[in-house]
Short mmCIF file of C-alpha atoms in Angstrom, two decimals:
data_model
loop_
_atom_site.label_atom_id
_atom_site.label_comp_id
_atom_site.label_asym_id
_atom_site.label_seq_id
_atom_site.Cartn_x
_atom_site.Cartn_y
_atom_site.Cartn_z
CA UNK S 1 28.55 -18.68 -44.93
CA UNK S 2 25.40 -20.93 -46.13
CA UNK S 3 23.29 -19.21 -43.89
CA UNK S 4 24.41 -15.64 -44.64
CA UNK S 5 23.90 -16.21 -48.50
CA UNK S 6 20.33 -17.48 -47.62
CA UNK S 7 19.63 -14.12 -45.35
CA UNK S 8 20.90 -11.96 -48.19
CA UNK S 9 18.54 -13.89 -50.88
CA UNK S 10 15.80 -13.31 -48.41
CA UNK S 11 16.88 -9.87 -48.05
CA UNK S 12 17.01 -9.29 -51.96
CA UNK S 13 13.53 -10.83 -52.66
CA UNK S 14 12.14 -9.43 -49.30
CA UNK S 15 13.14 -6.13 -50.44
CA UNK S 16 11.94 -6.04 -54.06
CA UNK S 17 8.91 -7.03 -53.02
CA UNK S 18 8.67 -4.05 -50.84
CA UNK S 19 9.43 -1.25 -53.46
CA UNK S 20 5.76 -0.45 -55.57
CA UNK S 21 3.85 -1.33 -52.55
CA UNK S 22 1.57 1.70 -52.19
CA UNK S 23 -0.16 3.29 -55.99
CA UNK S 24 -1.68 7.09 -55.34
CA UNK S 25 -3.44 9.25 -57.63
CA UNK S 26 -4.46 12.98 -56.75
CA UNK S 27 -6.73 13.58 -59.59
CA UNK S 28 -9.36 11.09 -59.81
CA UNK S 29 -12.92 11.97 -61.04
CA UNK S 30 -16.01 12.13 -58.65
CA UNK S 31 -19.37 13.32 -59.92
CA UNK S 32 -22.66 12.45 -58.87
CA UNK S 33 -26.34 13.34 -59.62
CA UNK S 34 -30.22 13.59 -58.58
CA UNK S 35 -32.37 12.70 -60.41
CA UNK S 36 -36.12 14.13 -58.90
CA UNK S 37 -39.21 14.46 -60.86
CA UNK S 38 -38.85 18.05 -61.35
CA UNK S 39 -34.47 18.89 -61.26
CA UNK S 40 -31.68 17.22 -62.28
CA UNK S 41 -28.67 17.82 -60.52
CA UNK S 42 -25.32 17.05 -61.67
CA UNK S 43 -22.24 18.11 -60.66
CA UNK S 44 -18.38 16.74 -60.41
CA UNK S 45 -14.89 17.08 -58.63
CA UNK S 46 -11.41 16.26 -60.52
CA UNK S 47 -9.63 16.53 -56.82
CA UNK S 48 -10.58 12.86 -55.44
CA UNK S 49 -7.59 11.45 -54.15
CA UNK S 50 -6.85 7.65 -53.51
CA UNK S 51 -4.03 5.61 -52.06
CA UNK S 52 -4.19 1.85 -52.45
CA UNK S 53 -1.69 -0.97 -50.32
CA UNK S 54 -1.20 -3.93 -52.44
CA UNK S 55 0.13 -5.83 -50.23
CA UNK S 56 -2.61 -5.11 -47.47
CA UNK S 57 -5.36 -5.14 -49.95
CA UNK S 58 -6.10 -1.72 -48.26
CA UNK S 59 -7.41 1.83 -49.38
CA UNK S 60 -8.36 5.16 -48.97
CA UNK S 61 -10.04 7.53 -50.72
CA UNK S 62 -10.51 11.44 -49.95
CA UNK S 63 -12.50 14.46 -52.02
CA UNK S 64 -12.83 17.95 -50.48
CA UNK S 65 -16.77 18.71 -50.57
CA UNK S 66 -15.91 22.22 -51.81
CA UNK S 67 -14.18 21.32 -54.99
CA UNK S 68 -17.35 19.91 -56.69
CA UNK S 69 -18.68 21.97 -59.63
CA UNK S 70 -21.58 21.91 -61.68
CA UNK S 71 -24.83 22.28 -60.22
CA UNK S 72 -27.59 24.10 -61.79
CA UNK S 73 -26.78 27.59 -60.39
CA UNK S 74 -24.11 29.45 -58.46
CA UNK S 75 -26.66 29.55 -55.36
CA UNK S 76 -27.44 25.83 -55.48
CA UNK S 77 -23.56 25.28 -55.34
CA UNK S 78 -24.02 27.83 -52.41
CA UNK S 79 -26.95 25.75 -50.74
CA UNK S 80 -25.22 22.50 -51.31
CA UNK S 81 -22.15 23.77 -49.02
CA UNK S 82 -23.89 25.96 -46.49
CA UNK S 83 -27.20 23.66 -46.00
CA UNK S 84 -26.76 20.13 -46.81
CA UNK S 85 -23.43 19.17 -46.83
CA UNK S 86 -22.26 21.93 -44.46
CA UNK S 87 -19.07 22.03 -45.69
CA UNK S 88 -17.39 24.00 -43.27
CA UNK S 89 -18.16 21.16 -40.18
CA UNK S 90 -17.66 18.43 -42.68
CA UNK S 91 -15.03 19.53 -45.10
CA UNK S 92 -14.29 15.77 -47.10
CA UNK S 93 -15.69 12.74 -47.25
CA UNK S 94 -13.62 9.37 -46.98
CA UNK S 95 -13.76 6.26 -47.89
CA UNK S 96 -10.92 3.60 -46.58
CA UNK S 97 -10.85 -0.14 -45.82
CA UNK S 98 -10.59 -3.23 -47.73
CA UNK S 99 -10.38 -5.23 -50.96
CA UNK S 100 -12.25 -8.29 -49.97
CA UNK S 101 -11.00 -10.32 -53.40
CA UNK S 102 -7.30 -11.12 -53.60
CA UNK S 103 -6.17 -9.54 -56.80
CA UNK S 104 -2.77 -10.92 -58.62
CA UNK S 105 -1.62 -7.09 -58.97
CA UNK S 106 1.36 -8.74 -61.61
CA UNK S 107 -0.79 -9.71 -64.04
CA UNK S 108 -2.48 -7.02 -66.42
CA UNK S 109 -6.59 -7.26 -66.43
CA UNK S 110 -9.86 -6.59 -65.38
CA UNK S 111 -10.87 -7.64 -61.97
CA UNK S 112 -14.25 -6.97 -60.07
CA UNK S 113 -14.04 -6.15 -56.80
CA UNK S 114 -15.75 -5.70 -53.50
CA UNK S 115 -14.39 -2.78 -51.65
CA UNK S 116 -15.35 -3.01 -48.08
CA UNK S 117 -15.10 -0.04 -45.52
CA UNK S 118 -16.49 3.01 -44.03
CA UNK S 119 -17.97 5.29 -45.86
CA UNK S 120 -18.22 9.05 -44.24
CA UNK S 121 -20.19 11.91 -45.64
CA UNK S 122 -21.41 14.47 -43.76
CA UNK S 123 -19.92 13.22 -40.93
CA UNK S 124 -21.92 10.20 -40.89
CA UNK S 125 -20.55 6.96 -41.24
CA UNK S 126 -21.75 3.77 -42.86
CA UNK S 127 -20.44 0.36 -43.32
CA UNK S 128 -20.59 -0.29 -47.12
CA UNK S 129 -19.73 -3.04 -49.76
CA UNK S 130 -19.27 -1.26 -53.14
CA UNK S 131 -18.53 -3.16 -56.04
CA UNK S 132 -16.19 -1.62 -58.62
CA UNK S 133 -13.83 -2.75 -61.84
CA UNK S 134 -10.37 -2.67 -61.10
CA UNK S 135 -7.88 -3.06 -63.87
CA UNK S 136 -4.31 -3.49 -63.80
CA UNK S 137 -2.94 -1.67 -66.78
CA UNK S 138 0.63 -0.84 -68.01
CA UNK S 139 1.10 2.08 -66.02
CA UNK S 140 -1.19 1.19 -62.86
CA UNK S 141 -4.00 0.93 -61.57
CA UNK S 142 -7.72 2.59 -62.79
CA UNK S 143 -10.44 1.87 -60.65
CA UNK S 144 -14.06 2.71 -61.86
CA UNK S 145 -17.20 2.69 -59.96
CA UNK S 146 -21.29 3.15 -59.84
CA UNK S 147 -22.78 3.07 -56.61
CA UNK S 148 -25.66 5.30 -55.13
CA UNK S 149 -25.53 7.25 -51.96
CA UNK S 150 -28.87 7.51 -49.66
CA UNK S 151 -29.19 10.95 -48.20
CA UNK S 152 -30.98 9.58 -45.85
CA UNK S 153 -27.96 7.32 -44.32
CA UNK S 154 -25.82 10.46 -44.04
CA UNK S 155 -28.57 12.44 -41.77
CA UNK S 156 -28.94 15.05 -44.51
CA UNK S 157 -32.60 15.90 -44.50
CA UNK S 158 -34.59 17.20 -47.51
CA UNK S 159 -36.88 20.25 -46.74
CA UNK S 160 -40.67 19.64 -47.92
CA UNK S 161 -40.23 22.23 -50.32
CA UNK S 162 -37.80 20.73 -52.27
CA UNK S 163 -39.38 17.21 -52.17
CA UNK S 164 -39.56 17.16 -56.08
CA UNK S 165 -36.35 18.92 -56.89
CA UNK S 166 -33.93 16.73 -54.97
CA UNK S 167 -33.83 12.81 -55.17
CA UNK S 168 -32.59 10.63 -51.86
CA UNK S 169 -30.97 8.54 -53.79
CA UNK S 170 -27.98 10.14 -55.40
CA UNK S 171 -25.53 8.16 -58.17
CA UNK S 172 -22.11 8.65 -57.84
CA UNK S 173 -19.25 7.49 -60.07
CA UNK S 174 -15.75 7.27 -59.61
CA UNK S 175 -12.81 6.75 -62.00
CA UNK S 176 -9.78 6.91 -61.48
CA UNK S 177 -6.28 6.02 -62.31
CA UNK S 178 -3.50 5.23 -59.31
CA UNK S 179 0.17 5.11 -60.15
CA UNK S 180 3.22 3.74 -57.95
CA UNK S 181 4.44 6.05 -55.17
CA UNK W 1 32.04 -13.93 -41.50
CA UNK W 2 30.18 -13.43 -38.57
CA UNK W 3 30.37 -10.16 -38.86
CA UNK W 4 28.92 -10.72 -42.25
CA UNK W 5 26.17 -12.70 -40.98
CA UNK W 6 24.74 -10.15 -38.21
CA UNK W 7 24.83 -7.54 -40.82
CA UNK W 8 22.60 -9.73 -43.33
CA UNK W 9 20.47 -10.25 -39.96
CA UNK W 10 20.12 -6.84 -38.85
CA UNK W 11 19.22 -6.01 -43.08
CA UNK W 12 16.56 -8.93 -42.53
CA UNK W 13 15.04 -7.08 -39.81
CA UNK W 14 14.86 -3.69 -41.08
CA UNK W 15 13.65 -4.76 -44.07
CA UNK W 16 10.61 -7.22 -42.34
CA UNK W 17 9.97 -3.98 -40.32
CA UNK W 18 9.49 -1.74 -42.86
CA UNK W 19 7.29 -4.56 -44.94
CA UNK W 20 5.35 -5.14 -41.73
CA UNK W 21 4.73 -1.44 -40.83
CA UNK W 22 0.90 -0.61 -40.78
CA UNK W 23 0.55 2.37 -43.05
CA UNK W 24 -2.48 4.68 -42.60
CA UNK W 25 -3.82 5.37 -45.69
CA UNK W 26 -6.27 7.45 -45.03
CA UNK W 27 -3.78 9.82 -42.65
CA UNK W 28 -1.69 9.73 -45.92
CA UNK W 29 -3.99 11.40 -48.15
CA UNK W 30 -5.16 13.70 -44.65
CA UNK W 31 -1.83 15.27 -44.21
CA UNK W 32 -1.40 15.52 -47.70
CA UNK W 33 -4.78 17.30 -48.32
CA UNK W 34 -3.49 19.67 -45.50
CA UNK W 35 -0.51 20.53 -47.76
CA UNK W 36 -2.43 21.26 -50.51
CA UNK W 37 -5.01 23.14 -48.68
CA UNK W 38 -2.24 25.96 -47.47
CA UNK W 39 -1.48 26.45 -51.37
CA UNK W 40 -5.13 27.23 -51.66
CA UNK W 41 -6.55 30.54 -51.55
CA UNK W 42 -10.60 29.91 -49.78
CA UNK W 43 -12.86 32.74 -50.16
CA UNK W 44 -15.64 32.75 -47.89
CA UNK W 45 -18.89 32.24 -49.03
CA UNK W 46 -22.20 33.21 -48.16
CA UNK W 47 -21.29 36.52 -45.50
CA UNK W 48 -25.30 37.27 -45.55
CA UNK W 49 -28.03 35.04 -46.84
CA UNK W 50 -28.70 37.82 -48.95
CA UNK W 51 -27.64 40.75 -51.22
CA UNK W 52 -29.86 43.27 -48.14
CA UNK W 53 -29.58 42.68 -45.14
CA UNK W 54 -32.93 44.19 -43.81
CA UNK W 55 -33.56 47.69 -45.32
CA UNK W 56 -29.92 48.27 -46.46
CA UNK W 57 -27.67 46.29 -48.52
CA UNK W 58 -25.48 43.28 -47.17
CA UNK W 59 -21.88 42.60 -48.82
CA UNK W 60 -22.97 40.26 -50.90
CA UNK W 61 -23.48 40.63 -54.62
CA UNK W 62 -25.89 38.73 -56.78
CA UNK W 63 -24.14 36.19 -58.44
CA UNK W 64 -23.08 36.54 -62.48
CA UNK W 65 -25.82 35.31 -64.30
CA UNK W 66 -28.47 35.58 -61.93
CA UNK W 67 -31.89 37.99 -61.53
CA UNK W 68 -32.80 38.52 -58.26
CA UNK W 69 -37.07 39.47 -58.29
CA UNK W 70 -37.90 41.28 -54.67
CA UNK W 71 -40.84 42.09 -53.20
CA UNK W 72 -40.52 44.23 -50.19
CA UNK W 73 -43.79 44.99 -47.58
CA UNK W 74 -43.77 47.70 -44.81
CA UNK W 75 -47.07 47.76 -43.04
CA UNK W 76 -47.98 50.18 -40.64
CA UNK W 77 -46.68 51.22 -36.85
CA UNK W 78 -48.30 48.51 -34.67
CA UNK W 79 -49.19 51.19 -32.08
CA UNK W 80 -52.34 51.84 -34.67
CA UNK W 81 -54.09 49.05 -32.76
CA UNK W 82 -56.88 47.10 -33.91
CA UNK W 83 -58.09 49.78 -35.73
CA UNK W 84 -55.41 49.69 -38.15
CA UNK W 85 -55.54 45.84 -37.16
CA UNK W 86 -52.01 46.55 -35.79
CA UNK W 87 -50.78 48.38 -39.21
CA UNK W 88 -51.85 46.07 -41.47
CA UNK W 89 -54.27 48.13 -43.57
CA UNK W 90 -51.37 50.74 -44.10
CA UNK W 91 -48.69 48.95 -46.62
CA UNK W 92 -46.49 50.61 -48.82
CA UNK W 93 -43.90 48.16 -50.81
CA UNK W 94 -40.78 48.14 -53.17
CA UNK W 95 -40.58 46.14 -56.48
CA UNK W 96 -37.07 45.67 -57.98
CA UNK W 97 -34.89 43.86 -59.74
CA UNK W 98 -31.54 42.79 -59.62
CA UNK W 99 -29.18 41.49 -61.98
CA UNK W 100 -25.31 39.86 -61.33
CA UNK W 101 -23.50 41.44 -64.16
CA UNK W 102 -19.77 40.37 -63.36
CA UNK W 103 -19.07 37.73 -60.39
CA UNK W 104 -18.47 40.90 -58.55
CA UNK W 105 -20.71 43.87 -60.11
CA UNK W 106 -24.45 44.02 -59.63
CA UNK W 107 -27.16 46.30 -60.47
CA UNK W 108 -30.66 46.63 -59.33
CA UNK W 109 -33.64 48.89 -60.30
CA UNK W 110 -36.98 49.18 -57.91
CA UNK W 111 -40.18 51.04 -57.47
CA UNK W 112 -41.70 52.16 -53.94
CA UNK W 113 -45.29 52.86 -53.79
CA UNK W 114 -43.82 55.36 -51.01
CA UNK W 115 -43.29 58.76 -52.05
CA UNK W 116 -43.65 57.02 -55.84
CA UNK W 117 -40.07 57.01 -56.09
CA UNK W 118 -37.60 54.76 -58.18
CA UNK W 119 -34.48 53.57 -57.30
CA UNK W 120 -31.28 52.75 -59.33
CA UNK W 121 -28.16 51.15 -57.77
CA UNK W 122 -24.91 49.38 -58.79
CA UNK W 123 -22.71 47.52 -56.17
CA UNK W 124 -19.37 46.19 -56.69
CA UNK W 125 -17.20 44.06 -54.34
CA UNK W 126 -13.45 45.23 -54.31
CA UNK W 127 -12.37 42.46 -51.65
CA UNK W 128 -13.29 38.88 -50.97
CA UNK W 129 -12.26 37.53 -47.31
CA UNK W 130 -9.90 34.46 -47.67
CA UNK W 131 -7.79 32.68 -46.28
CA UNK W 132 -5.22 29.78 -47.26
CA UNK W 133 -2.38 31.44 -49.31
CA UNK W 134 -4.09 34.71 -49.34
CA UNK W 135 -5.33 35.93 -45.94
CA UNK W 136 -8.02 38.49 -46.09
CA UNK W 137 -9.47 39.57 -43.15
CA UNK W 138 -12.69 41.44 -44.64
CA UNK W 139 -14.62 41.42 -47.41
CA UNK W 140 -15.32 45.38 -48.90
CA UNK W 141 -18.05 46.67 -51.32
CA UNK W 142 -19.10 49.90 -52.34
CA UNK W 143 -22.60 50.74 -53.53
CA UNK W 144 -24.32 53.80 -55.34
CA UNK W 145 -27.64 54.26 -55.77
CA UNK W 146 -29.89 57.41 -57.07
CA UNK W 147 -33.54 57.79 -55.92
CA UNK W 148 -35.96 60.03 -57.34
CA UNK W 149 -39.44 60.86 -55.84
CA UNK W 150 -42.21 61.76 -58.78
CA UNK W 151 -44.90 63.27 -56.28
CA UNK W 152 -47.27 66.08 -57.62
CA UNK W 153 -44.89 68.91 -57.07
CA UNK W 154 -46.67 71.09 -54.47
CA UNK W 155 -44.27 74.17 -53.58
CA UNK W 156 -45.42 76.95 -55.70
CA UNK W 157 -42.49 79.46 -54.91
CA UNK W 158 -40.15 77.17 -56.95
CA UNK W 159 -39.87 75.75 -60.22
CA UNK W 160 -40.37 72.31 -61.09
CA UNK W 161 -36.56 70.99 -61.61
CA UNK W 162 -36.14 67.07 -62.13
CA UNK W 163 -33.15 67.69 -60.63
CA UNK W 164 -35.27 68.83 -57.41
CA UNK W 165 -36.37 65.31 -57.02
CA UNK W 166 -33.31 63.43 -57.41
CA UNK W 167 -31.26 61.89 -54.07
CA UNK W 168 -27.56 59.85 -54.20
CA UNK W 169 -26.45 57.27 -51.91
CA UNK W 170 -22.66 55.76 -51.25
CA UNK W 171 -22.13 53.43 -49.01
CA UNK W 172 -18.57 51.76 -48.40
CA UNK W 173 -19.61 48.11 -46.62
CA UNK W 174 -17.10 45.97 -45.16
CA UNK W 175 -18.20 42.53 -43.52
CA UNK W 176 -16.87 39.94 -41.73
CA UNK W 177 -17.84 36.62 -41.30
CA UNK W 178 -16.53 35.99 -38.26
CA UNK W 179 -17.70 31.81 -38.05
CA UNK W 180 -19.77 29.92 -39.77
CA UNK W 181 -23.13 31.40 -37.73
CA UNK W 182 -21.69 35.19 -37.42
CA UNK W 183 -21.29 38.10 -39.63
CA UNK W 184 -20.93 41.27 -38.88
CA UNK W 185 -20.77 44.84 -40.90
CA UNK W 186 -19.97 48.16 -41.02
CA UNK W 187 -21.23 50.49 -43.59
CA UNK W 188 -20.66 54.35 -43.76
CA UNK W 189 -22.79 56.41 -45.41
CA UNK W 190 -23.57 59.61 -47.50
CA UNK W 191 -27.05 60.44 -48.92
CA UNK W 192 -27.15 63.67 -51.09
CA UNK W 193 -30.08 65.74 -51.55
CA UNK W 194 -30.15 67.79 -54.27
CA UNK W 195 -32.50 69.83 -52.75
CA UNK W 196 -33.75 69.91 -48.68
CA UNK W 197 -37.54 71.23 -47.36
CA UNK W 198 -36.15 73.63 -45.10
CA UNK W 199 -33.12 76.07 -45.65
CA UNK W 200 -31.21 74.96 -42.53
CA UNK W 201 -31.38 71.25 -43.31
CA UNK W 202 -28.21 69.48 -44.11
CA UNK W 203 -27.50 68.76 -48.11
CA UNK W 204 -25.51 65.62 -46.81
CA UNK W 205 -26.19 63.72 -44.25
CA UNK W 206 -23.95 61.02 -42.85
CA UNK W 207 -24.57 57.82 -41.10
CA UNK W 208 -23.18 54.74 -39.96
CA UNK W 209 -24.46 51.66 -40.34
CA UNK W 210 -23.68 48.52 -38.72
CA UNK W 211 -25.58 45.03 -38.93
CA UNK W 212 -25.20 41.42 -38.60
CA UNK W 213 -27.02 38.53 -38.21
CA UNK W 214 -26.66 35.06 -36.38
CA UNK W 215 -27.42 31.66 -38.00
CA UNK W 216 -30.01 29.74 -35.85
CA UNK W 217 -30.07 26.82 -38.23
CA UNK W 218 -28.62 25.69 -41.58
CA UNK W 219 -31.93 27.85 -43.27
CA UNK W 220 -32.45 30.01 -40.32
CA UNK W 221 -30.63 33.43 -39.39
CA UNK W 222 -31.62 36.59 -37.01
CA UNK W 223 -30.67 39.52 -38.62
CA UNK W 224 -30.50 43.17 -36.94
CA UNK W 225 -28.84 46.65 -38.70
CA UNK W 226 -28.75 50.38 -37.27
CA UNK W 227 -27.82 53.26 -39.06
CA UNK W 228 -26.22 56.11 -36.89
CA UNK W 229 -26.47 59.67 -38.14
CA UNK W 230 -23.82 61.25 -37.63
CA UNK W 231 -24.38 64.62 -35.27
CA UNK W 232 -24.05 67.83 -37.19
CA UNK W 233 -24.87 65.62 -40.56
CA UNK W 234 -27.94 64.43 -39.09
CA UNK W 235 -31.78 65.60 -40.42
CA UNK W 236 -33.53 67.41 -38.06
CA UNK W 237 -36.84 65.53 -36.53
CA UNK W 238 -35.64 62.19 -37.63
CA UNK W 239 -34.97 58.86 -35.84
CA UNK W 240 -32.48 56.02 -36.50
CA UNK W 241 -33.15 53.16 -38.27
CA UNK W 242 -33.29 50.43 -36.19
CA UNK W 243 -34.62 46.68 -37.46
CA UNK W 244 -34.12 43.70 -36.32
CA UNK W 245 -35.79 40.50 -37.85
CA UNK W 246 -35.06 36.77 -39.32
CA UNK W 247 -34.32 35.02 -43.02
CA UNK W 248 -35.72 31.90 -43.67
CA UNK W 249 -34.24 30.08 -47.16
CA UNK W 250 -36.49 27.72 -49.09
CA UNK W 251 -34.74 26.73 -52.46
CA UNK W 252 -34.61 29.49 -54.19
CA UNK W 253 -36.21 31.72 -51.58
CA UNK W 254 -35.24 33.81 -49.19
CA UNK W 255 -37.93 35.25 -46.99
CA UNK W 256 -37.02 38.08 -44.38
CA UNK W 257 -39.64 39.02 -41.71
CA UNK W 258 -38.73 42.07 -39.14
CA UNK W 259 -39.88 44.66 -37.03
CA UNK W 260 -38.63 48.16 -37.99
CA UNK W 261 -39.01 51.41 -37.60
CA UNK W 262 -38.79 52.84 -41.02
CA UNK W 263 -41.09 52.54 -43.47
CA UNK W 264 -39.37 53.44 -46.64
CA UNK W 265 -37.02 51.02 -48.55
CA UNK W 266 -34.18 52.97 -50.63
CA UNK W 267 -31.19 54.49 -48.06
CA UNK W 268 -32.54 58.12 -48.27
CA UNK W 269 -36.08 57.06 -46.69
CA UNK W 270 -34.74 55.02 -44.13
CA UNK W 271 -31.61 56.46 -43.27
CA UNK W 272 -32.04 60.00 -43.08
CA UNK W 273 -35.83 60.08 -42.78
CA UNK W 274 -36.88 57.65 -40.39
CA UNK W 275 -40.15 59.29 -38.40
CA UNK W 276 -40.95 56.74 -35.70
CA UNK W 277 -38.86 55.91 -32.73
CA UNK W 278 -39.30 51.87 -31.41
CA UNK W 279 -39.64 53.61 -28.10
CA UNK W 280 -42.81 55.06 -29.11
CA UNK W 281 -44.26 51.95 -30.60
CA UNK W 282 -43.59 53.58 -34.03
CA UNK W 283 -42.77 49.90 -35.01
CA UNK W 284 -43.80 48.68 -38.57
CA UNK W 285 -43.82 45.23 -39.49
CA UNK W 286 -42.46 43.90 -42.78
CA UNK W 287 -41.05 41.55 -45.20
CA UNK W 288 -38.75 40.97 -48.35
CA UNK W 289 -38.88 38.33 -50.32
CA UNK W 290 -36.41 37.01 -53.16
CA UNK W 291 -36.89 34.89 -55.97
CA UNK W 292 -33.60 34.01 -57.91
CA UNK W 293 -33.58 33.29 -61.40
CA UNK W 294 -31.04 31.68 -63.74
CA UNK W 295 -30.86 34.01 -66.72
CA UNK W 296 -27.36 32.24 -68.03
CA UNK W 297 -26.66 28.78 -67.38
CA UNK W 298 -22.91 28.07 -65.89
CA UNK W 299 -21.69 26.35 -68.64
CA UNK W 300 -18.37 25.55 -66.59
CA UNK W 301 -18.06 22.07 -66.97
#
C-alpha cells in the first residue's frame, strides 16, 4: 500500500509537470532591412511561427519567405522572391535548436539568452549563436531579438549592378509572444 | 491491492513515456504550415519577366503604381551585309509609356519612328493562376490597342479621312506558367483596318499567337513568340512573325535582345504586315529595354 501511494504521488507530480510543456505562437513579427549607400530596404512578415519545449530547452522557429511585405516597390518584392531568395525552391526559412542558459520558466522576468541552432535561409544552413531577451510574463512567453544575417553565408549573391542598392549585411528583428499549447 | 499497485505502475510508465517523448519542433510548426498553406489561395507571380514578351504583349500587367519607360530598337535585315554593317545603319524604334492603373488594368501610349505612327493600348487581367484553396489553371488578359499612321497622305483618288489612318487590335492572352523556368501562351488575335491598300485585302485579319520563354538563370530567360495568320484572314504578301531572343534583368531593368523578322512594333505592323521571311535572311536584330519607375509609394505597411 506504501509503495502504491508513493507511485501515485509520483504519478500526480510527474504528470503536472507534464501539462504546459510546449508554448506556440503563430503570429510573431519578422522584419528585416538593408541598409546600402544608395537604398534602404525594409520590409516585414506577421506569419513567423515559433514553438518552444521548456522542459528540453528546445525551439523552432518557421516564416514563409512569401509573406514578407514592404519593400520599396511591387517589383522589388517580385525580385526578392524570383531572384534572391527564390522562393519557390526555398519556400521558409527555420531556425530550431537550443537554449544554452537554463531559464526558471516559473518565475516571471527578463532573461538573456543564447539560442543555439541551425539557421536555414535559402537553403543554406549555418550554425549560429543568437542572443535574444526572453521574458516570462503573465500570459507566456515574448521573445525579442536583433541579430544580422550575411547574404553572403546563405550563397545569395549580389549582382554588380546593385552593389550600392543592397547591403550584405541585413538586420533582422524578431518579437514575439508564445503562449501554452 | 496489487491490482492497485500495477495500475499506479503501468500510470508511471505512460506518463514517463509521454514526458520522455522527443518532440520535433520544427516538424510541428512544418505540418502545421502545410495546414495553413491549403487555406491559402497562391497566385503565381512573375508568368513573363515582362509586360511584352518580344514584339507582342505577355500576360503580365504593370504593377499599380508603377511607369514602365521603353525603348524599343529594330535595326535592319542582316542579309544587308557589311554594307548596311549587317542592318545596323537602318533603325527604326518605339518610345512608350506605360502606367499600372489598378493591380490589374494597365495602359500604355508609344511612338514608332516607323510609318510615324502612335499607339494607344489598355490591358486588363480577368484571371490570376492559383492554386491553394482556389485552383486556377491559367492566367487570362485581354488587350486593346488603336494605332494610327500620320504619313503624308499620298493617294490622290481619295480624301484625306483620319479615320483612314486609324487600325484596332484585340488580343485575348492566356498563359501558363507551367514551373518555375516555363511559361507558355496563347494569344488570338484581330487587327482592324479601317481602311486596306488594295480592294481585295481583308478588313480583319486574324492570327494566332503563341510564345513562351525558358528561364536559363534566376536573371536570365530565352524568349520566342509566333503569330499565325489565320488562312482566308491572312494579308496577302505577308510573312509570320517569328522572334526568338533573351531577357536579361538588372534591378530595375529588363533588357530583351532578339532576332526577328518584323520590323514594326505595334500588333498591326508585325502581325499582319511582316515583309521578310527568316528563310530569306530577312532577319532584323533588336532590342527593348524597360525602366520601371515608382510613381506611388506602397504605403501598405
Amino acid at each position: 500500500m506504501h509503495y502504491a501511494r508513493l507511485l501515485m504521488v509520483l504519478f500526480i507530480c510527474c504528470s503536472a509537470f507534464v501539462q504546459p510543456l510546449i508554448y506556440t505562437s503563430n503570429n510573431g513579427l519578422v522584419s528585416f532591412r538593408s541598409e546600402a549607400p544608395f537604398e534602404l530596404i525594409n520590409a516585414s512578415s506577421k506569419e513567423l511561427k515559433g514553438a518552444l519545449d521548456l522542459s528540453k530547452n528546445n525551439f523552432a522557429f518557421r516564416i514563409r519567405i512569401r509573406s514578407f511585405e514592404g519593400f520599396n516597390s511591387p517589383l522589388q518584392k517580385e525580385h526578392f522572391n524570383e531572384n534572391y531568395m527564390e522562393s519557390e525552391k526555398f519556400p521558409e526559412a527555420v531556425f530550431n535548436g537550443k537554449i544554452i542558459e537554463t531559464i526558471d520558466y516559473s518565475k516571471k522576468g527578463k532573461y538573456s539568452i543564447r539560442a543555439k541552432g541551425k539557421l536555414i535561409i535559402h537553403g543554406v544552413e549555418q550554425e549560429r549563436i543568437i542572443k535574444s531577451d526572453l521574458e516570462v510574463t503573465e500570459k507566456g512567453i515574448r521573445i525579442i531579438s536583433q541579430f544580422s544575417v550575411l547574404l553572403s553565408d546563405h550563397a545569395i549573391p549580389i549582382p554588380r549592378v546593385v552593389k550600392e542598392k543592397l547591403a550584405n549585411e541585413i538586420n533582422v528583428s524578431i518579437n514575439t509572444e508564445l503562449y501554452a499549447k | 491491492m496489487f491490482k492497485k499497485l500495477s495500475a499506479a505502475v503501468l500510470l508511471s510508465c505512460i506518463c514517463t513515456f509521454v514526458y520522455a517523448q522527443d518532440i520535433d519542433l520544427n516538424q510541428m510548426l512544418e505540418e502545421e504550415q502545410k495546414k495553413e498553406e491549403k487555406d491559402k489561395i497562391r497566385y503565381t507571380e512573375a508568368t513573363f519577366k515582362s509586360t511584352r514578351i518580344i514584339n507582342g504583349h505577355s500576360v503580365e500587367v504593370t504593377q499599380k503604381g508603377i511607369m514602365d519607360f521603353r525603348i524599343a530598337h529594330r535595326f535592319g535585315t542582316i542579309n544587308g551585309g557589311l554594307y548596311d554593317l549587317f542592318g545596323l545603319d537602318n533603325a527604326s524604334m518605339r518610345m512608350s509609356f506605360d502606367f499600372g492603373l489598378t493591380p490589374r488594368l494597365m495602359a500604355g501610349v508609344g511612338r514608332s519612328t516607323y510609318q510615324k505612327q502612335y499607339d494607344a493600348f489598355l490591358k486588363y487581367k480577368i484571371l490570376r493562376q492559383s492554386s491553394g484553396k482556389r485552383n486556377m489553371p491559367v492566367s487570362l488578359a485581354v488587350m486593346s490597342s488603336a494605332m494610327v499612321q500620320t504619313m503624308k497622305w499620298t493617294d490622290t483618288s481619295r480624301p484625306n479621312y483620319f479615320s483612314s489612318r486609324m487600325y484596332y487590335a484585340h488580343q485575348v492572352i492566356v498563359a501558363r506558367k507551367f514551373s518555375e523556368n516555363t511559361s507558355i501562351q496563347l494569344m488570338p488575335t484581330l487587327v482592324h483596318y479601317n481602311l486596306v491598300k488594295l480592294a481585295g485585302d481583308p478588313n480583319d485579319v486574324i492570327a494566332i499567337g503563341i510564345g513562351g520563354r525558358q528561364k536559363i538563370s534566376p536573371r536570365v530567360s530565352i524568349n520566342a513568340e509566333y503569330y499565325y495568320q489565320v488562312p482566308g484572314y491572312k494579308m496577302p504578301n505577308t510573312a509570320n512573325s517569328f522572334s526568338v531572343g533573351v531577357d536579361i534583368e538588372t534591378g530595375g531593368h529588363v533588357f530583351q535582345l532578339h532576332f526577328t523578322n518584323s520590323r514594326g512594333m505595334t500588333e498591326r505592323t508585325f502581325i499582319s504586315e511582316t515583309a521578310g521571311k527568316w528563310s530569306n535572311g530577312d532577319i532584323l536584330f533588336g532590342f527593348n529595354i524597360s525602366r520601371v519607375f515608382t510613381l506611388k509609394k506602397n504605403r501598405k505597411k
